[in-house]
PDB file of C-alpha atoms in Angstrom:
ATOM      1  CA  UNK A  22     -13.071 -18.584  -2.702  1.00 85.00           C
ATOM      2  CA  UNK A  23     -11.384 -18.786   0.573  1.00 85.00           C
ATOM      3  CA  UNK A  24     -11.617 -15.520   3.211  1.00 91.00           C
ATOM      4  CA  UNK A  25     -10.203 -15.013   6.421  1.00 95.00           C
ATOM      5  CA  UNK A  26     -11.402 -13.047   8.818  1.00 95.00           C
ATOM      6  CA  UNK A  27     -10.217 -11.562  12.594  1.00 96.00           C
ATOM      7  CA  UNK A  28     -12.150  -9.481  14.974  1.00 94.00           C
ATOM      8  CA  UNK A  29     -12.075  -7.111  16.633  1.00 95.00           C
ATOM      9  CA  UNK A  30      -9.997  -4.655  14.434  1.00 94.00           C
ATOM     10  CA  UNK A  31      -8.921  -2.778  16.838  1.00 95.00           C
ATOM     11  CA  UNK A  32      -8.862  -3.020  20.770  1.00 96.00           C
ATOM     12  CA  UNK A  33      -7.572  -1.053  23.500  1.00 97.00           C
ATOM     13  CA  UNK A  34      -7.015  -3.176  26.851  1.00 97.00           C
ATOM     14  CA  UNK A  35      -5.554  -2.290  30.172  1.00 97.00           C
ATOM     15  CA  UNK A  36      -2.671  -4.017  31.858  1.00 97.00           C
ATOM     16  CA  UNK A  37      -3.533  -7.244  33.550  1.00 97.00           C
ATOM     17  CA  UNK A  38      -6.456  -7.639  30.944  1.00 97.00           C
ATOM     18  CA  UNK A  39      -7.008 -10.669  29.490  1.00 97.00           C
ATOM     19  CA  UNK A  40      -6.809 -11.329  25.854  1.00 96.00           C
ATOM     20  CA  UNK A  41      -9.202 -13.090  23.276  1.00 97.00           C
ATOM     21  CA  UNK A  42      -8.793 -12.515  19.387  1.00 97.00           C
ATOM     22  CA  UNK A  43     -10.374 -14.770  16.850  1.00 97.00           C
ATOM     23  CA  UNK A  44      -9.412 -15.505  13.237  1.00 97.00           C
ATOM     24  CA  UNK A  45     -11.649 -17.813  11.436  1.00 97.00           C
ATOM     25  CA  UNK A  46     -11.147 -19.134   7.628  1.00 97.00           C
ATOM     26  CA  UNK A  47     -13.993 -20.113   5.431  1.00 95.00           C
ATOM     27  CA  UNK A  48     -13.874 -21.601   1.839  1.00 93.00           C
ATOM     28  CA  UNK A  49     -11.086 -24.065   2.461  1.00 91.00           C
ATOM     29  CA  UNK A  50     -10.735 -27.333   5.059  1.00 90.00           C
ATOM     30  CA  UNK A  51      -8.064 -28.758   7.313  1.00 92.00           C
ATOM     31  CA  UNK A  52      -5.709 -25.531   6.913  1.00 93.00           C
ATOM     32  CA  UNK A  53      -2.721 -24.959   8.024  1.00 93.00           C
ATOM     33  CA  UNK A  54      -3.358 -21.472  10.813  1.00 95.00           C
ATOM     34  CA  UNK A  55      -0.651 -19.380  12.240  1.00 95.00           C
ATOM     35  CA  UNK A  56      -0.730 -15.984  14.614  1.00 96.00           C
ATOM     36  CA  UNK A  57       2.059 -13.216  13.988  1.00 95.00           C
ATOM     37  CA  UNK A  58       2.481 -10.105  15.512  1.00 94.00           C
ATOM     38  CA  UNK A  59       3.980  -6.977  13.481  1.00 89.00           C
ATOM     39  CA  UNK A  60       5.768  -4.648  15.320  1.00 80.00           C
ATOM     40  CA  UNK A  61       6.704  -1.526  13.759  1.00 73.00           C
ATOM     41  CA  UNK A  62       9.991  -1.573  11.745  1.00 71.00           C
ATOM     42  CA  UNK A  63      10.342  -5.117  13.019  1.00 75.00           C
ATOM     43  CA  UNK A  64       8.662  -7.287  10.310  1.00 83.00           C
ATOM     44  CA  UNK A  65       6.483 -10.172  10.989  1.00 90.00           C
ATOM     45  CA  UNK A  66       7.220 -12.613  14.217  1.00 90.00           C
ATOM     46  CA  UNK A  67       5.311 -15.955  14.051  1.00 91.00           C
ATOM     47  CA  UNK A  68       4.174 -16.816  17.383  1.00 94.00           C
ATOM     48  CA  UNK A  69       2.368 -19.656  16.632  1.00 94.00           C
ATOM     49  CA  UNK A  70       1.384 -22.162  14.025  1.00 92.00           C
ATOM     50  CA  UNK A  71      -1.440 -24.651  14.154  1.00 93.00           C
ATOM     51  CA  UNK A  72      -1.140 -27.683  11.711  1.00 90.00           C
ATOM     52  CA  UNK A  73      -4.646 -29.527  12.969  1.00 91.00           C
ATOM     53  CA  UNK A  74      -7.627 -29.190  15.536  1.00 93.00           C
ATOM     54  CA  UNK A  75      -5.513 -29.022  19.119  1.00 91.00           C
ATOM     55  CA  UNK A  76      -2.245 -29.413  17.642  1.00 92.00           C
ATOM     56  CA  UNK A  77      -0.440 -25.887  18.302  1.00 93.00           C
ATOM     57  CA  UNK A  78       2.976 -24.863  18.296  1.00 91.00           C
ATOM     58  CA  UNK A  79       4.710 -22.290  19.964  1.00 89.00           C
ATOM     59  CA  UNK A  80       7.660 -20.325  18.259  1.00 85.00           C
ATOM     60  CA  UNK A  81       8.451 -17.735  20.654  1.00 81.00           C
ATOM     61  CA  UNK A  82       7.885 -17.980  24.620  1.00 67.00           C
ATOM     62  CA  UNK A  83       5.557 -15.285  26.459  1.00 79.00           C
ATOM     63  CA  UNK A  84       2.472 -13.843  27.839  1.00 88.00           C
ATOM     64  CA  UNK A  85       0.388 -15.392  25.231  1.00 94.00           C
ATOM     65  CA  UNK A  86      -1.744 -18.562  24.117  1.00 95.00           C
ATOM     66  CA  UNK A  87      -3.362 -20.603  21.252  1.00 96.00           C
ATOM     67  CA  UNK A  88      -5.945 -23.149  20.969  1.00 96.00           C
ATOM     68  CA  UNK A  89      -7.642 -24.070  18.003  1.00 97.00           C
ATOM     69  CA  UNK A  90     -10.848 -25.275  18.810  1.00 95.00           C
ATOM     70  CA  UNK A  91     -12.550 -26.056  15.672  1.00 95.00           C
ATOM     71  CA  UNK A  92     -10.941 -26.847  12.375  1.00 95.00           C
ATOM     72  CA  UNK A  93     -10.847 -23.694  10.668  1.00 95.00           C
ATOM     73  CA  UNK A  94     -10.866 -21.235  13.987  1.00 97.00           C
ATOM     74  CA  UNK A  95      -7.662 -20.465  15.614  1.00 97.00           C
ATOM     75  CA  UNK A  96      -7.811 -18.186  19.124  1.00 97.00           C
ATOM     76  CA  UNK A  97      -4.811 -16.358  20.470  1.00 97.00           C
ATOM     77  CA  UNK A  98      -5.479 -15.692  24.081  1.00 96.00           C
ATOM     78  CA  UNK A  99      -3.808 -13.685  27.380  1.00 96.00           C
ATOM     79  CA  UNK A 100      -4.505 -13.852  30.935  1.00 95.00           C
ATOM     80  CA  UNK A 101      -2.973 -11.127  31.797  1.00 96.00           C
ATOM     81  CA  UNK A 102      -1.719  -8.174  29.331  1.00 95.00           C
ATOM     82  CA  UNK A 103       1.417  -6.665  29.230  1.00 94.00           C
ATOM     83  CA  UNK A 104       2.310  -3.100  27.964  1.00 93.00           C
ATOM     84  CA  UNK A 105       4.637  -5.264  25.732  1.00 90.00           C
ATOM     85  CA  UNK A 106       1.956  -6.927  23.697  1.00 93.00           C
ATOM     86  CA  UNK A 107       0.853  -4.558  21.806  1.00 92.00           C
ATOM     87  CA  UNK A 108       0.838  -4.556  18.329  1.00 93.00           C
ATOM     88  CA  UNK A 109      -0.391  -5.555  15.544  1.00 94.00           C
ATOM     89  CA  UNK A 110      -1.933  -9.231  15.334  1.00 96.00           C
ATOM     90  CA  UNK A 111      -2.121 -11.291  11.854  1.00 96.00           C
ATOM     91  CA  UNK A 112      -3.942 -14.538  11.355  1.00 97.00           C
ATOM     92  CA  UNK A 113      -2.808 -16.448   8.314  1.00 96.00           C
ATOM     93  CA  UNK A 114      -3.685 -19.565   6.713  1.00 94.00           C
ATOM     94  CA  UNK A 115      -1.983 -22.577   4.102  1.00 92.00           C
ATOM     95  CA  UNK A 116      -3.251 -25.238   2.378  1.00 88.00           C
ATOM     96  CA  UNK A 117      -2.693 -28.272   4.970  1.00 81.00           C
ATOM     97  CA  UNK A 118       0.348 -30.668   4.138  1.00 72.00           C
ATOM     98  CA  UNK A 119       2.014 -28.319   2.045  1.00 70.00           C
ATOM     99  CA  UNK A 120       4.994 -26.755   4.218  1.00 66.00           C
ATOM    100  CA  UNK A 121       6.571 -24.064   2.684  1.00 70.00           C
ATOM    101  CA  UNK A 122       3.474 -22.945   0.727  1.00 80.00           C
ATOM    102  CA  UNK A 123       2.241 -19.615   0.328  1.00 86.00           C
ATOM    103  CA  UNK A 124       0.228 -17.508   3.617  1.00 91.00           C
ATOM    104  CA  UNK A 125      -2.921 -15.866   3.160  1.00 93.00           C
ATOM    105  CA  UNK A 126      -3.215 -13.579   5.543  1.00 95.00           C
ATOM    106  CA  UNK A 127      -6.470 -11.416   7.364  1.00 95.00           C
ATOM    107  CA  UNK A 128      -7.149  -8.096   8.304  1.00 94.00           C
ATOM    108  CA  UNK A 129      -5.268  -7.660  11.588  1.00 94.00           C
ATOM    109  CA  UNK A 130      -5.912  -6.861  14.894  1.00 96.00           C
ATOM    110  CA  UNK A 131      -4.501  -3.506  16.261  1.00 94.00           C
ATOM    111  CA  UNK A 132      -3.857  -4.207  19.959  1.00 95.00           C
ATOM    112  CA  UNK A 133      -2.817  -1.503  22.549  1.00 95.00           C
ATOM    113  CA  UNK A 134      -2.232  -2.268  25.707  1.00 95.00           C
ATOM    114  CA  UNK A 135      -2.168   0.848  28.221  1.00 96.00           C
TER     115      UNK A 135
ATOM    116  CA  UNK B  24      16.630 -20.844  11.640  1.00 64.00           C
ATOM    117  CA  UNK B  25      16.670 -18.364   8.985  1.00 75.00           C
ATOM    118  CA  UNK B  26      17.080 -14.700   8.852  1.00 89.00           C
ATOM    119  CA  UNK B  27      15.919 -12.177   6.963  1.00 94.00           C
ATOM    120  CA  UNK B  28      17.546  -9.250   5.771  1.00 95.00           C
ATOM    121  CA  UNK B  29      16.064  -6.277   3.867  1.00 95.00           C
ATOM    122  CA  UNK B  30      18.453  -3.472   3.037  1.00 87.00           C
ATOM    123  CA  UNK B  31      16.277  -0.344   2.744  1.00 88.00           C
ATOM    124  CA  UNK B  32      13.535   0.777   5.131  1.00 91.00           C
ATOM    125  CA  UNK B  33      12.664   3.006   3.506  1.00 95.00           C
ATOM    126  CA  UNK B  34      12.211   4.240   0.033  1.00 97.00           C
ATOM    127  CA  UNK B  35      11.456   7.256  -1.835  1.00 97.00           C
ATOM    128  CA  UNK B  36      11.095   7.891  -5.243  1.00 97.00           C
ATOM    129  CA  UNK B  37       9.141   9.197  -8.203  1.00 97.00           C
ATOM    130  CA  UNK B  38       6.619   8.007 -10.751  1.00 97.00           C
ATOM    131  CA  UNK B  39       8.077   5.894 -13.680  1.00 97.00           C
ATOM    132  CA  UNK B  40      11.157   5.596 -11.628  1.00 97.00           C
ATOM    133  CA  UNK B  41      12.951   2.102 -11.676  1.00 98.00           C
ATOM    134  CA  UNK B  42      12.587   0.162  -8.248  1.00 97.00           C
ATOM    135  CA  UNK B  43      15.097  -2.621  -6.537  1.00 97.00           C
ATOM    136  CA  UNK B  44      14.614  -3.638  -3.082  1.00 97.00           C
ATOM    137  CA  UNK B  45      17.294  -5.929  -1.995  1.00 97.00           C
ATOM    138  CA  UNK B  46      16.400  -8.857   0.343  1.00 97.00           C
ATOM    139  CA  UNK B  47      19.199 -11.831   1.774  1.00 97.00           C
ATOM    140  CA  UNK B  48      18.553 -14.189   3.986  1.00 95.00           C
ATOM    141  CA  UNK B  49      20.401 -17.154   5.462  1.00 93.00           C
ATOM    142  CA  UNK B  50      19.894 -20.209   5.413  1.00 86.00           C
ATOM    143  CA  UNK B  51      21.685 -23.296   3.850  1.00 80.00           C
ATOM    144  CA  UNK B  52      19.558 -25.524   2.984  1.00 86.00           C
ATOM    145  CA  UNK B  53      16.620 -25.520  -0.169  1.00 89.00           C
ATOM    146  CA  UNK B  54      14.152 -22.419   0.612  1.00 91.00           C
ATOM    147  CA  UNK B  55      11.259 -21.184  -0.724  1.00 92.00           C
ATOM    148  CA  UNK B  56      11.152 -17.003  -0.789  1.00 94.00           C
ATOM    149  CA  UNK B  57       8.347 -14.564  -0.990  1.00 95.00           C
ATOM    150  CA  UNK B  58       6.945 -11.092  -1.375  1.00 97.00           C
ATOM    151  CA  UNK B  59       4.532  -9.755   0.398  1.00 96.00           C
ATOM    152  CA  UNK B  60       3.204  -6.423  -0.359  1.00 96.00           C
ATOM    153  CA  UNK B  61       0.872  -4.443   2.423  1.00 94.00           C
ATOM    154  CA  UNK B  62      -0.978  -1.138   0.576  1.00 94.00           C
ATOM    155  CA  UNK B  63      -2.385   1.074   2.868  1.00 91.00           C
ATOM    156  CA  UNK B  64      -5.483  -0.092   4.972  1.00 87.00           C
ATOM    157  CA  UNK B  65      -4.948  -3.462   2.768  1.00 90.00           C
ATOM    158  CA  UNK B  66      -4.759  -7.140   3.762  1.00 88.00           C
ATOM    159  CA  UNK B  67      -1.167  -8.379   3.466  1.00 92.00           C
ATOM    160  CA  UNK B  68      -1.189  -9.917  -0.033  1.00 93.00           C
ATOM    161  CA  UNK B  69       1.233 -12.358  -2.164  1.00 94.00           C
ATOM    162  CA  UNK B  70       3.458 -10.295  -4.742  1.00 96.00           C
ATOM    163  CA  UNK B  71       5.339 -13.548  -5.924  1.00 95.00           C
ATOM    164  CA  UNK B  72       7.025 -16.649  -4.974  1.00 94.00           C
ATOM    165  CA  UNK B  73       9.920 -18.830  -6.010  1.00 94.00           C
ATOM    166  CA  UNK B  74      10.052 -22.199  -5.350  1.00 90.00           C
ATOM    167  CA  UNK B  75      12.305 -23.615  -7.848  1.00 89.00           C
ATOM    168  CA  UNK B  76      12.772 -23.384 -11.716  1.00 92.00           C
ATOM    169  CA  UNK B  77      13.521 -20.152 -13.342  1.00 94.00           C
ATOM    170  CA  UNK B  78      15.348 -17.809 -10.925  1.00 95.00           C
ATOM    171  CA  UNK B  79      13.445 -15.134 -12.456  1.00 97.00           C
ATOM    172  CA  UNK B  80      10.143 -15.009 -10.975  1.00 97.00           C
ATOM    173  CA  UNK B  81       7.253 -12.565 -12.571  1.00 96.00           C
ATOM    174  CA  UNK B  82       4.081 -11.506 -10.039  1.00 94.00           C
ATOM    175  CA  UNK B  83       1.665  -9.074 -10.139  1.00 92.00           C
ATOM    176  CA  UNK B  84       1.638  -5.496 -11.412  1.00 94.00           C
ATOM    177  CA  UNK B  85       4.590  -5.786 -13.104  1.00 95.00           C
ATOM    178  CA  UNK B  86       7.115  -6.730 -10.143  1.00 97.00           C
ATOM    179  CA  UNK B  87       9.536  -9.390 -10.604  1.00 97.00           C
ATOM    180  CA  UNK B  88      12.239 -10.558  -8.616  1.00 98.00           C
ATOM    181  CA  UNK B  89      15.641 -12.689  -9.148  1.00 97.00           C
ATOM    182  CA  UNK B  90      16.640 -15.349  -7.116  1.00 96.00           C
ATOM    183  CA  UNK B  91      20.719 -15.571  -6.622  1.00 96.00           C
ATOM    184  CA  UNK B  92      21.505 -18.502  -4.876  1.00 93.00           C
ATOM    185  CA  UNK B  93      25.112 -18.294  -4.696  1.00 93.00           C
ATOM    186  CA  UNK B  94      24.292 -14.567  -3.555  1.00 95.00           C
ATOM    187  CA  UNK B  95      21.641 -15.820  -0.794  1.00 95.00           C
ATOM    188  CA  UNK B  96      19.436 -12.938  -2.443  1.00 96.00           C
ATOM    189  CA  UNK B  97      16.635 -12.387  -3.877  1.00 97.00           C
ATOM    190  CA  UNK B  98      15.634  -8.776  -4.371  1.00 97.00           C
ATOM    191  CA  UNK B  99      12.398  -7.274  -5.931  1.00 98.00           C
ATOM    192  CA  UNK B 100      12.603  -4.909  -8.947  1.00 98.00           C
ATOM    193  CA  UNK B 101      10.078  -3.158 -11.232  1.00 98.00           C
ATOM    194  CA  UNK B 102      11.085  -0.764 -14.077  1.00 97.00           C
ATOM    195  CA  UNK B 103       8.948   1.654 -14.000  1.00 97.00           C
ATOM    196  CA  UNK B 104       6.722   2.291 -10.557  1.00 97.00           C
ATOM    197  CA  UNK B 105       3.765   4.084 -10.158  1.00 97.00           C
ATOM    198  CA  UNK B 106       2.040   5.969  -7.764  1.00 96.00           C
ATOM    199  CA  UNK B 107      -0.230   3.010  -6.636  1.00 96.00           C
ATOM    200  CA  UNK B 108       2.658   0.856  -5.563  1.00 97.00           C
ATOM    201  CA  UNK B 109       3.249   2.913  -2.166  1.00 97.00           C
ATOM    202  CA  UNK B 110       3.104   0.345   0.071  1.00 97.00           C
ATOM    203  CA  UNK B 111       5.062  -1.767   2.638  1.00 95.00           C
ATOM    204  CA  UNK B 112       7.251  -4.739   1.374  1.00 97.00           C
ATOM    205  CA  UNK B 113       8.020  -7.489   2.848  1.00 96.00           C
ATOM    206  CA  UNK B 114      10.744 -10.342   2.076  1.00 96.00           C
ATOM    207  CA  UNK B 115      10.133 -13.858   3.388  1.00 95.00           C
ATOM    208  CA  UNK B 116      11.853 -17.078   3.531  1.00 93.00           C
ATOM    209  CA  UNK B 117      10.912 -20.889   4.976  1.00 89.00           C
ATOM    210  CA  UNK B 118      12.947 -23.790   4.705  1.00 86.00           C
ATOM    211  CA  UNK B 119      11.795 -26.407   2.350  1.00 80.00           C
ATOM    212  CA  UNK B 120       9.142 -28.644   3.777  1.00 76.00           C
ATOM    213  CA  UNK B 121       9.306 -25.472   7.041  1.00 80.00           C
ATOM    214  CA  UNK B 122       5.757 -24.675   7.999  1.00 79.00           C
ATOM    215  CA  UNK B 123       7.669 -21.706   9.665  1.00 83.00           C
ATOM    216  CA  UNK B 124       7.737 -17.961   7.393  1.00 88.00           C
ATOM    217  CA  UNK B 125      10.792 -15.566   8.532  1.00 91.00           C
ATOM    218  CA  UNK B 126      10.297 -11.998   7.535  1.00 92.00           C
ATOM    219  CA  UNK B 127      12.183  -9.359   6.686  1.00 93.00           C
ATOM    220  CA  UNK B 128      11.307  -5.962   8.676  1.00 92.00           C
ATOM    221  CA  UNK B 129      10.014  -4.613   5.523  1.00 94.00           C
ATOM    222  CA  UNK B 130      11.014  -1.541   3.102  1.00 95.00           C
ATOM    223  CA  UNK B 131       8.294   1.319   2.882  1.00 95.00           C
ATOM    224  CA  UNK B 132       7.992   2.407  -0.576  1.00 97.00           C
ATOM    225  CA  UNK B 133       6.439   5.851  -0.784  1.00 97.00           C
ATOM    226  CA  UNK B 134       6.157   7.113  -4.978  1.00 97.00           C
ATOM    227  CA  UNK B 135       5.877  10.656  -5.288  1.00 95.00           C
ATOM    228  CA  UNK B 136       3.170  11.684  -8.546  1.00 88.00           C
TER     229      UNK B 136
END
């Protein structure tokens, strides 16, 4: 069966910080991999969404940054924090070369920024 | 793009009490909807889906949910809830053949024992 996972859990960075979470999917090949954040009372924001190995798109313009180095790791990345990032960070995956089908989604990273 | 709407944030109500959360989005074209349910300390999970057929969708733990096109709606119901289905919901809706998921800002359901 296919997993997802996303580390750390939880993280507490300063301003100016930089930024490196990790999601990685096992159990499944060439997936479709996407970053959200979920802001409280806000719903889910896709930043960005990663249809092959350094192919990434960007949804919404900011502080932050993707790469997908490997087929089934996806990295969403900062050089320098802003008190406005934090939040809560969700890696997802779909079956590759089926848009519109269902997200599976990890555990979520809990990011303050102070 | 499309937008989301979910009409309650939040919810409270008692065990074996009858549930509808209302969800509309817009968008014009063909679109795939979801539910996504988040329990407490949980993963973000799949409740159900409609792509196309029978408006009236069945998932898991008795939830189903009714897809009105002319109404751009698509709300979640179950009869009779129980105290295990406090969670956050979440509507969401991508274009046909749209990598891209837009979600609603969710309903909290809290059920009272």
């Amino acid at each position: 069966s296919q997993t997802i996972h996303q580390w750390p859990a939880t993280l507490v960075q300063p301003v100016g910080s930089p930024l490196s979470l990790e999601c990685t999917v096992e159990g499944t090949s060439n997936p479709n991999l996407y970053w959200y954040r979920q802001a409280a009372g806000r719903g889910l924001q896709l930043l960005f969404y990663s249809v092959g190995i350094g192919q990434i798109s960007s949804e919404v313009p900011q502080n932050l940054s993707a790469s997908r180095p490997q087929d089934r790791q996806f990295i969403l990345s900062s050089k320098k924090l802003l008190l406005s990032d934090s939040g809560f960070y969700l890696c997802a995956w779909s079956v590759r070369g089926l848009a519109g089908a269902e997200q599976y989604f990890g555990p979520g990273t809990r990011l303050t920024v102070t | 793009a499309q937008s989301v709407s979910q009409h309650n944030h939040h919810v409270i109500l008692s065990e074996a009490a009858s549930l509808e959360l209302g969800c509309n989005y817009s968008y014009g074209g063909t679109v795939n909807l979801f539910w996504y349910v988040q329990y407490p300390g949980q993963h973000l999970q799949l409740l159900l889906k409609y792509f196309s057929g029978d408006p009236l969708v069945k998932g898991i733990k008795g939830f189903e949910a009714e897809f009105i096109k002319s109404k751009f709606s698509f709300n979640l119901r179950k009869p009779s809830v129980q105290w295990s289905d406090t969670a956050e919901y979440f509507c969401a809706v991508n274009a046909r053949n749209d990598y891209k998921l837009s979600f609603g800002a969710g309903t909290t359901v809290t059920v009272r024992a």
